Amino acid sequence: MDYRELPERLDRKIIYESDYVCLYADKVKLSNGYIIEKYHQIHYPHEAISIVVFNENDEVL
């Protein structure tokens, strides 16, 4: 992976932080110059497994 293509974080708002999960709203700049004002990022400080469940209509439950 070319790390020059990763978004550059310009600002971060902490929405929630705990010992188990953290949620942030970052302002990021993409390599093409486009800026995303609210890029939500979930961070798990410890190793974890996540599951996303979909129904038959491909909707997240």
mmCIF file of the N, C-alpha and C atoms, coordinates in Angstrom:
data_MODEL
# 
_entry.id   MODEL 
# 
loop_
_atom_site.group_PDB 
_atom_site.id 
_atom_site.type_symbol 
_atom_site.label_atom_id 
_atom_site.label_alt_id 
_atom_site.label_comp_id 
_atom_site.label_asym_id 
_atom_site.label_entity_id 
_atom_site.label_seq_id 
_atom_site.pdbx_PDB_ins_code 
_atom_site.Cartn_x 
_atom_site.Cartn_y 
_atom_site.Cartn_z 
_atom_site.occupancy 
_atom_site.B_iso_or_equiv 
_atom_site.pdbx_formal_charge 
_atom_site.auth_seq_id 
_atom_site.auth_comp_id 
_atom_site.auth_asym_id 
_atom_site.auth_atom_id 
_atom_site.pdbx_PDB_model_num 
ATOM 1   N N  . MET A 1 1  ? 0.847   -1.189  0.000  1.00 0.00 ? 1  MET A N  1 
ATOM 2   C CA . MET A 1 1  ? 0.000   0.000   0.000  1.00 0.00 ? 1  MET A CA 1 
ATOM 3   C C  . MET A 1 1  ? 0.881   1.237   0.000  1.00 0.00 ? 1  MET A C  1 
ATOM 4   N N  . ASP A 1 2  ? 0.518   2.192   -0.795 1.00 0.00 ? 2  ASP A N  1 
ATOM 5   C CA . ASP A 1 2  ? 1.242   3.459   -0.871 1.00 0.00 ? 2  ASP A CA 1 
ATOM 6   C C  . ASP A 1 2  ? 0.665   4.403   0.177  1.00 0.00 ? 2  ASP A C  1 
ATOM 7   N N  . TYR A 1 3  ? 1.433   4.677   1.224  1.00 0.00 ? 3  TYR A N  1 
ATOM 8   C CA . TYR A 1 3  ? 0.934   5.488   2.336  1.00 0.00 ? 3  TYR A CA 1 
ATOM 9   C C  . TYR A 1 3  ? 0.701   6.942   1.954  1.00 0.00 ? 3  TYR A C  1 
ATOM 10  N N  . ARG A 1 4  ? 1.201   7.383   0.807  1.00 0.00 ? 4  ARG A N  1 
ATOM 11  C CA . ARG A 1 4  ? 0.919   8.744   0.352  1.00 0.00 ? 4  ARG A CA 1 
ATOM 12  C C  . ARG A 1 4  ? -0.546  8.887   -0.039 1.00 0.00 ? 4  ARG A C  1 
ATOM 13  N N  . GLU A 1 5  ? -1.238  7.775   -0.260 1.00 0.00 ? 5  GLU A N  1 
ATOM 14  C CA . GLU A 1 5  ? -2.629  7.824   -0.664 1.00 0.00 ? 5  GLU A CA 1 
ATOM 15  C C  . GLU A 1 5  ? -3.585  7.764   0.523  1.00 0.00 ? 5  GLU A C  1 
ATOM 16  N N  . LEU A 1 6  ? -3.064  7.599   1.733  1.00 0.00 ? 6  LEU A N  1 
ATOM 17  C CA . LEU A 1 6  ? -3.915  7.590   2.919  1.00 0.00 ? 6  LEU A CA 1 
ATOM 18  C C  . LEU A 1 6  ? -4.381  9.013   3.213  1.00 0.00 ? 6  LEU A C  1 
ATOM 19  N N  . PRO A 1 7  ? -5.577  9.164   3.779  1.00 0.00 ? 7  PRO A N  1 
ATOM 20  C CA . PRO A 1 7  ? -6.062  10.504  4.129  1.00 0.00 ? 7  PRO A CA 1 
ATOM 21  C C  . PRO A 1 7  ? -5.167  11.160  5.184  1.00 0.00 ? 7  PRO A C  1 
ATOM 22  N N  . GLU A 1 8  ? -5.049  12.458  5.092  1.00 0.00 ? 8  GLU A N  1 
ATOM 23  C CA . GLU A 1 8  ? -4.316  13.241  6.085  1.00 0.00 ? 8  GLU A CA 1 
ATOM 24  C C  . GLU A 1 8  ? -5.331  13.803  7.078  1.00 0.00 ? 8  GLU A C  1 
ATOM 25  N N  . ARG A 1 9  ? -5.140  13.507  8.361  1.00 0.00 ? 9  ARG A N  1 
ATOM 26  C CA . ARG A 1 9  ? -6.064  14.023  9.373  1.00 0.00 ? 9  ARG A CA 1 
ATOM 27  C C  . ARG A 1 9  ? -5.732  15.484  9.646  1.00 0.00 ? 9  ARG A C  1 
ATOM 28  N N  . LEU A 1 10 ? -6.730  16.342  9.497  1.00 0.00 ? 10 LEU A N  1 
ATOM 29  C CA . LEU A 1 10 ? -6.559  17.773  9.720  1.00 0.00 ? 10 LEU A CA 1 
ATOM 30  C C  . LEU A 1 10 ? -7.048  18.193  11.101 1.00 0.00 ? 10 LEU A C  1 
ATOM 31  N N  . ASP A 1 11 ? -8.050  17.480  11.620 1.00 0.00 ? 11 ASP A N  1 
ATOM 32  C CA . ASP A 1 11 ? -8.634  17.826  12.917 1.00 0.00 ? 11 ASP A CA 1 
ATOM 33  C C  . ASP A 1 11 ? -9.333  16.590  13.457 1.00 0.00 ? 11 ASP A C  1 
ATOM 34  N N  . ARG A 1 12 ? -9.529  16.530  14.769 1.00 0.00 ? 12 ARG A N  1 
ATOM 35  C CA . ARG A 1 12 ? -10.207 15.390  15.397 1.00 0.00 ? 12 ARG A CA 1 
ATOM 36  C C  . ARG A 1 12 ? -11.102 15.889  16.509 1.00 0.00 ? 12 ARG A C  1 
ATOM 37  N N  . LYS A 1 13 ? -12.356 15.404  16.508 1.00 0.00 ? 13 LYS A N  1 
ATOM 38  C CA . LYS A 1 13 ? -13.293 15.654  17.594 1.00 0.00 ? 13 LYS A CA 1 
ATOM 39  C C  . LYS A 1 13 ? -13.548 14.315  18.287 1.00 0.00 ? 13 LYS A C  1 
ATOM 40  N N  . ILE A 1 14 ? -13.345 14.282  19.584 1.00 0.00 ? 14 ILE A N  1 
ATOM 41  C CA . ILE A 1 14 ? -13.599 13.068  20.348 1.00 0.00 ? 14 ILE A CA 1 
ATOM 42  C C  . ILE A 1 14 ? -15.089 12.996  20.642 1.00 0.00 ? 14 ILE A C  1 
ATOM 43  N N  . ILE A 1 15 ? -15.727 11.925  20.177 1.00 0.00 ? 15 ILE A N  1 
ATOM 44  C CA . ILE A 1 15 ? -17.142 11.711  20.451 1.00 0.00 ? 15 ILE A CA 1 
ATOM 45  C C  . ILE A 1 15 ? -17.301 10.865  21.706 1.00 0.00 ? 15 ILE A C  1 
ATOM 46  N N  . TYR A 1 16 ? -16.483 9.815   21.820 1.00 0.00 ? 16 TYR A N  1 
ATOM 47  C CA . TYR A 1 16 ? -16.561 8.914   22.976 1.00 0.00 ? 16 TYR A CA 1 
ATOM 48  C C  . TYR A 1 16 ? -15.232 8.202   23.123 1.00 0.00 ? 16 TYR A C  1 
ATOM 49  N N  . GLU A 1 17 ? -14.760 8.064   24.361 1.00 0.00 ? 17 GLU A N  1 
ATOM 50  C CA . GLU A 1 17 ? -13.548 7.296   24.639 1.00 0.00 ? 17 GLU A CA 1 
ATOM 51  C C  . GLU A 1 17 ? -13.757 6.457   25.884 1.00 0.00 ? 17 GLU A C  1 
ATOM 52  N N  . SER A 1 18 ? -13.308 5.202   25.810 1.00 0.00 ? 18 SER A N  1 
ATOM 53  C CA . SER A 1 18 ? -13.310 4.328   26.979 1.00 0.00 ? 18 SER A CA 1 
ATOM 54  C C  . SER A 1 18 ? -12.112 3.385   26.853 1.00 0.00 ? 18 SER A C  1 
ATOM 55  N N  . ASP A 1 19 ? -11.965 2.494   27.817 1.00 0.00 ? 19 ASP A N  1 
ATOM 56  C CA . ASP A 1 19 ? -10.877 1.517   27.758 1.00 0.00 ? 19 ASP A CA 1 
ATOM 57  C C  . ASP A 1 19 ? -11.119 0.472   26.675 1.00 0.00 ? 19 ASP A C  1 
ATOM 58  N N  . TYR A 1 20 ? -12.340 0.394   26.159 1.00 0.00 ? 20 TYR A N  1 
ATOM 59  C CA . TYR A 1 20 ? -12.703 -0.677  25.230 1.00 0.00 ? 20 TYR A CA 1 
ATOM 60  C C  . TYR A 1 20 ? -12.941 -0.203  23.802 1.00 0.00 ? 20 TYR A C  1 
ATOM 61  N N  . VAL A 1 21 ? -13.513 0.985   23.643 1.00 0.00 ? 21 VAL A N  1 
ATOM 62  C CA . VAL A 1 21 ? -13.809 1.488   22.305 1.00 0.00 ? 21 VAL A CA 1 
ATOM 63  C C  . VAL A 1 21 ? -13.775 3.020   22.318 1.00 0.00 ? 21 VAL A C  1 
ATOM 64  N N  . CYS A 1 22 ? -13.303 3.586   21.214 1.00 0.00 ? 22 CYS A N  1 
ATOM 65  C CA . CYS A 1 22 ? -13.259 5.037   21.068 1.00 0.00 ? 22 CYS A CA 1 
ATOM 66  C C  . CYS A 1 22 ? -13.895 5.400   19.729 1.00 0.00 ? 22 CYS A C  1 
ATOM 67  N N  . LEU A 1 23 ? -14.605 6.518   19.703 1.00 0.00 ? 23 LEU A N  1 
ATOM 68  C CA . LEU A 1 23 ? -15.241 6.997   18.478 1.00 0.00 ? 23 LEU A CA 1 
ATOM 69  C C  . LEU A 1 23 ? -14.812 8.435   18.247 1.00 0.00 ? 23 LEU A C  1 
ATOM 70  N N  . TYR A 1 24 ? -14.327 8.690   17.036 1.00 0.00 ? 24 TYR A N  1 
ATOM 71  C CA . TYR A 1 24 ? -13.838 10.013  16.680 1.00 0.00 ? 24 TYR A CA 1 
ATOM 72  C C  . TYR A 1 24 ? -14.517 10.496  15.400 1.00 0.00 ? 24 TYR A C  1 
ATOM 73  N N  . ALA A 1 25 ? -14.629 11.800  15.252 1.00 0.00 ? 25 ALA A N  1 
ATOM 74  C CA . ALA A 1 25 ? -15.043 12.426  13.999 1.00 0.00 ? 25 ALA A CA 1 
ATOM 75  C C  . ALA A 1 25 ? -13.849 13.242  13.523 1.00 0.00 ? 25 ALA A C  1 
ATOM 76  N N  . ASP A 1 26 ? -13.208 12.759  12.485 1.00 0.00 ? 26 ASP A N  1 
ATOM 77  C CA . ASP A 1 26 ? -12.016 13.409  11.953 1.00 0.00 ? 26 ASP A CA 1 
ATOM 78  C C  . ASP A 1 26 ? -12.368 14.242  10.726 1.00 0.00 ? 26 ASP A C  1 
ATOM 79  N N  . LYS A 1 27 ? -11.646 15.331  10.556 1.00 0.00 ? 27 LYS A N  1 
ATOM 80  C CA . LYS A 1 27 ? -11.677 16.089  9.305  1.00 0.00 ? 27 LYS A CA 1 
ATOM 81  C C  . LYS A 1 27 ? -10.439 15.624  8.551  1.00 0.00 ? 27 LYS A C  1 
ATOM 82  N N  . VAL A 1 28 ? -10.626 15.044  7.348  1.00 0.00 ? 28 VAL A N  1 
ATOM 83  C CA . VAL A 1 28 ? -9.501  14.482  6.612  1.00 0.00 ? 28 VAL A CA 1 
ATOM 84  C C  . VAL A 1 28 ? -9.420  15.065  5.214  1.00 0.00 ? 28 VAL A C  1 
ATOM 85  N N  . LYS A 1 29 ? -8.205  15.054  4.694  1.00 0.00 ? 29 LYS A N  1 
ATOM 86  C CA . LYS A 1 29 ? -7.937  15.506  3.326  1.00 0.00 ? 29 LYS A CA 1 
ATOM 87  C C  . LYS A 1 29 ? -7.436  14.306  2.537  1.00 0.00 ? 29 LYS A C  1 
ATOM 88  N N  . LEU A 1 30 ? -8.142  13.975  1.450  1.00 0.00 ? 30 LEU A N  1 
ATOM 89  C CA . LEU A 1 30 ? -7.743  12.864  0.603  1.00 0.00 ? 30 LEU A CA 1 
ATOM 90  C C  . LEU A 1 30 ? -6.586  13.269  -0.300 1.00 0.00 ? 30 LEU A C  1 
ATOM 91  N N  . SER A 1 31 ? -5.925  12.281  -0.888 1.00 0.00 ? 31 SER A N  1 
ATOM 92  C CA . SER A 1 31 ? -4.757  12.561  -1.728 1.00 0.00 ? 31 SER A CA 1 
ATOM 93  C C  . SER A 1 31 ? -5.102  13.421  -2.948 1.00 0.00 ? 31 SER A C  1 
ATOM 94  N N  . ASN A 1 32 ? -6.388  13.411  -3.367 1.00 0.00 ? 32 ASN A N  1 
ATOM 95  C CA . ASN A 1 32 ? -6.801  14.240  -4.513 1.00 0.00 ? 32 ASN A CA 1 
ATOM 96  C C  . ASN A 1 32 ? -7.194  15.655  -4.085 1.00 0.00 ? 32 ASN A C  1 
ATOM 97  N N  . GLY A 1 33 ? -7.047  15.976  -2.775 1.00 0.00 ? 33 GLY A N  1 
ATOM 98  C CA . GLY A 1 33 ? -7.341  17.314  -2.278 1.00 0.00 ? 33 GLY A CA 1 
ATOM 99  C C  . GLY A 1 33 ? -8.735  17.471  -1.698 1.00 0.00 ? 33 GLY A C  1 
ATOM 100 N N  . TYR A 1 34 ? -9.613  16.495  -1.939 1.00 0.00 ? 34 TYR A N  1 
ATOM 101 C CA . TYR A 1 34 ? -10.988 16.557  -1.424 1.00 0.00 ? 34 TYR A CA 1 
ATOM 102 C C  . TYR A 1 34 ? -10.967 16.448  0.098  1.00 0.00 ? 34 TYR A C  1 
ATOM 103 N N  . ILE A 1 35 ? -11.753 17.278  0.782  1.00 0.00 ? 35 ILE A N  1 
ATOM 104 C CA . ILE A 1 35 ? -11.808 17.277  2.241  1.00 0.00 ? 35 ILE A CA 1 
ATOM 105 C C  . ILE A 1 35 ? -13.136 16.701  2.705  1.00 0.00 ? 35 ILE A C  1 
ATOM 106 N N  . ILE A 1 36 ? -13.059 15.728  3.603  1.00 0.00 ? 36 ILE A N  1 
ATOM 107 C CA . ILE A 1 36 ? -14.242 15.156  4.246  1.00 0.00 ? 36 ILE A CA 1 
ATOM 108 C C  . ILE A 1 36 ? -14.320 15.773  5.639  1.00 0.00 ? 36 ILE A C  1 
ATOM 109 N N  . GLU A 1 37 ? -15.401 16.476  5.913  1.00 0.00 ? 37 GLU A N  1 
ATOM 110 C CA . GLU A 1 37 ? -15.540 17.204  7.178  1.00 0.00 ? 37 GLU A CA 1 
ATOM 111 C C  . GLU A 1 37 ? -15.737 16.272  8.381  1.00 0.00 ? 37 GLU A C  1 
ATOM 112 N N  . LYS A 1 38 ? -16.516 15.196  8.206  1.00 0.00 ? 38 LYS A N  1 
ATOM 113 C CA . LYS A 1 38 ? -16.781 14.267  9.317  1.00 0.00 ? 38 LYS A CA 1 
ATOM 114 C C  . LYS A 1 38 ? -16.549 12.839  8.853  1.00 0.00 ? 38 LYS A C  1 
ATOM 115 N N  . TYR A 1 39 ? -15.335 12.365  9.053  1.00 0.00 ? 39 TYR A N  1 
ATOM 116 C CA . TYR A 1 39 ? -14.971 10.987  8.746  1.00 0.00 ? 39 TYR A CA 1 
ATOM 117 C C  . TYR A 1 39 ? -14.957 10.250  10.082 1.00 0.00 ? 39 TYR A C  1 
ATOM 118 N N  . HIS A 1 40 ? -15.967 9.423   10.311 1.00 0.00 ? 40 HIS A N  1 
ATOM 119 C CA . HIS A 1 40 ? -16.088 8.747   11.604 1.00 0.00 ? 40 HIS A CA 1 
ATOM 120 C C  . HIS A 1 40 ? -15.154 7.551   11.668 1.00 0.00 ? 40 HIS A C  1 
ATOM 121 N N  . GLN A 1 41 ? -14.433 7.460   12.767 1.00 0.00 ? 41 GLN A N  1 
ATOM 122 C CA . GLN A 1 41 ? -13.469 6.386   12.948 1.00 0.00 ? 41 GLN A CA 1 
ATOM 123 C C  . GLN A 1 41 ? -13.691 5.730   14.305 1.00 0.00 ? 41 GLN A C  1 
ATOM 124 N N  . ILE A 1 42 ? -13.772 4.398   14.302 1.00 0.00 ? 42 ILE A N  1 
ATOM 125 C CA . ILE A 1 42 ? -13.875 3.627   15.540 1.00 0.00 ? 42 ILE A CA 1 
ATOM 126 C C  . ILE A 1 42 ? -12.507 3.029   15.812 1.00 0.00 ? 42 ILE A C  1 
ATOM 127 N N  . HIS A 1 43 ? -12.042 3.171   17.029 1.00 0.00 ? 43 HIS A N  1 
ATOM 128 C CA . HIS A 1 43 ? -10.741 2.626   17.426 1.00 0.00 ? 43 HIS A CA 1 
ATOM 129 C C  . HIS A 1 43 ? -10.937 1.697   18.619 1.00 0.00 ? 43 HIS A C  1 
ATOM 130 N N  . TYR A 1 44 ? -10.379 0.506   18.511 1.00 0.00 ? 44 TYR A N  1 
ATOM 131 C CA . TYR A 1 44 ? -10.395 -0.455  19.610 1.00 0.00 ? 44 TYR A CA 1 
ATOM 132 C C  . TYR A 1 44 ? -8.991  -0.520  20.191 1.00 0.00 ? 44 TYR A C  1 
ATOM 133 N N  . PRO A 1 45 ? -8.782  -0.035  21.430 1.00 0.00 ? 45 PRO A N  1 
ATOM 134 C CA . PRO A 1 45 ? -7.449  -0.042  22.019 1.00 0.00 ? 45 PRO A CA 1 
ATOM 135 C C  . PRO A 1 45 ? -6.875  -1.444  22.228 1.00 0.00 ? 45 PRO A C  1 
ATOM 136 N N  . HIS A 1 46 ? -7.745  -2.442  22.298 1.00 0.00 ? 46 HIS A N  1 
ATOM 137 C CA . HIS A 1 46 ? -7.321  -3.830  22.487 1.00 0.00 ? 46 HIS A CA 1 
ATOM 138 C C  . HIS A 1 46 ? -7.788  -4.648  21.284 1.00 0.00 ? 46 HIS A C  1 
ATOM 139 N N  . GLU A 1 47 ? -7.197  -5.828  21.114 1.00 0.00 ? 47 GLU A N  1 
ATOM 140 C CA . GLU A 1 47 ? -7.638  -6.696  20.029 1.00 0.00 ? 47 GLU A CA 1 
ATOM 141 C C  . GLU A 1 47 ? -9.105  -7.030  20.208 1.00 0.00 ? 47 GLU A C  1 
ATOM 142 N N  . ALA A 1 48 ? -9.846  -7.061  19.096 1.00 0.00 ? 48 ALA A N  1 
ATOM 143 C CA . ALA A 1 48 ? -11.282 -7.310  19.177 1.00 0.00 ? 48 ALA A CA 1 
ATOM 144 C C  . ALA A 1 48 ? -11.780 -7.895  17.860 1.00 0.00 ? 48 ALA A C  1 
ATOM 145 N N  . ILE A 1 49 ? -12.977 -8.396  17.908 1.00 0.00 ? 49 ILE A N  1 
ATOM 146 C CA . ILE A 1 49 ? -13.659 -8.898  16.717 1.00 0.00 ? 49 ILE A CA 1 
ATOM 147 C C  . ILE A 1 49 ? -14.979 -8.156  16.603 1.00 0.00 ? 49 ILE A C  1 
ATOM 148 N N  . SER A 1 50 ? -15.324 -7.745  15.386 1.00 0.00 ? 50 SER A N  1 
ATOM 149 C CA . SER A 1 50 ? -16.599 -7.069  15.141 1.00 0.00 ? 50 SER A CA 1 
ATOM 150 C C  . SER A 1 50 ? -17.402 -7.879  14.137 1.00 0.00 ? 50 SER A C  1 
ATOM 151 N N  . ILE A 1 51 ? -18.715 -7.822  14.276 1.00 0.00 ? 51 ILE A N  1 
ATOM 152 C CA . ILE A 1 51 ? -19.608 -8.509  13.348 1.00 0.00 ? 51 ILE A CA 1 
ATOM 153 C C  . ILE A 1 51 ? -20.659 -7.510  12.892 1.00 0.00 ? 51 ILE A C  1 
ATOM 154 N N  . VAL A 1 52 ? -20.895 -7.471  11.584 1.00 0.00 ? 52 VAL A N  1 
ATOM 155 C CA . VAL A 1 52 ? -21.957 -6.645  11.025 1.00 0.00 ? 52 VAL A CA 1 
ATOM 156 C C  . VAL A 1 52 ? -22.989 -7.599  10.433 1.00 0.00 ? 52 VAL A C  1 
ATOM 157 N N  . VAL A 1 53 ? -24.242 -7.470  10.872 1.00 0.00 ? 53 VAL A N  1 
ATOM 158 C CA . VAL A 1 53 ? -25.299 -8.375  10.445 1.00 0.00 ? 53 VAL A CA 1 
ATOM 159 C C  . VAL A 1 53 ? -26.194 -7.667  9.435  1.00 0.00 ? 53 VAL A C  1 
ATOM 160 N N  . PHE A 1 54 ? -26.468 -8.351  8.321  1.00 0.00 ? 54 PHE A N  1 
ATOM 161 C CA . PHE A 1 54 ? -27.340 -7.836  7.259  1.00 0.00 ? 54 PHE A CA 1 
ATOM 162 C C  . PHE A 1 54 ? -28.585 -8.705  7.169  1.00 0.00 ? 54 PHE A C  1 
ATOM 163 N N  . ASN A 1 55 ? -29.694 -8.098  6.784  1.00 0.00 ? 55 ASN A N  1 
ATOM 164 C CA . ASN A 1 55 ? -30.901 -8.884  6.540  1.00 0.00 ? 55 ASN A CA 1 
ATOM 165 C C  . ASN A 1 55 ? -30.968 -9.254  5.055  1.00 0.00 ? 55 ASN A C  1 
ATOM 166 N N  . GLU A 1 56 ? -32.058 -9.878  4.623  1.00 0.00 ? 56 GLU A N  1 
ATOM 167 C CA . GLU A 1 56 ? -32.194 -10.345 3.246  1.00 0.00 ? 56 GLU A CA 1 
ATOM 168 C C  . GLU A 1 56 ? -32.262 -9.200  2.224  1.00 0.00 ? 56 GLU A C  1 
ATOM 169 N N  . ASN A 1 57 ? -32.519 -7.952  2.693  1.00 0.00 ? 57 ASN A N  1 
ATOM 170 C CA . ASN A 1 57 ? -32.539 -6.783  1.811  1.00 0.00 ? 57 ASN A CA 1 
ATOM 171 C C  . ASN A 1 57 ? -31.210 -6.041  1.784  1.00 0.00 ? 57 ASN A C  1 
ATOM 172 N N  . ASP A 1 58 ? -30.175 -6.668  2.351  1.00 0.00 ? 58 ASP A N  1 
ATOM 173 C CA . ASP A 1 58 ? -28.830 -6.086  2.414  1.00 0.00 ? 58 ASP A CA 1 
ATOM 174 C C  . ASP A 1 58 ? -28.790 -4.832  3.283  1.00 0.00 ? 58 ASP A C  1 
ATOM 175 N N  . GLU A 1 59 ? -29.662 -4.767  4.296  1.00 0.00 ? 59 GLU A N  1 
ATOM 176 C CA . GLU A 1 59 ? -29.684 -3.651  5.232  1.00 0.00 ? 59 GLU A CA 1 
ATOM 177 C C  . GLU A 1 59 ? -28.946 -4.071  6.504  1.00 0.00 ? 59 GLU A C  1 
ATOM 178 N N  . VAL A 1 60 ? -28.210 -3.138  7.076  1.00 0.00 ? 60 VAL A N  1 
ATOM 179 C CA . VAL A 1 60 ? -27.520 -3.413  8.325  1.00 0.00 ? 60 VAL A CA 1 
ATOM 180 C C  . VAL A 1 60 ? -28.539 -3.452  9.458  1.00 0.00 ? 60 VAL A C  1 
ATOM 181 N N  . LEU A 1 61 ? -28.494 -4.500  10.259 1.00 0.00 ? 61 LEU A N  1 
ATOM 182 C CA . LEU A 1 61 ? -29.462 -4.628  11.364 1.00 0.00 ? 61 LEU A CA 1 
ATOM 183 C C  . LEU A 1 61 ? -28.961 -3.926  12.597 1.00 0.00 ? 61 LEU A C  1 
# 
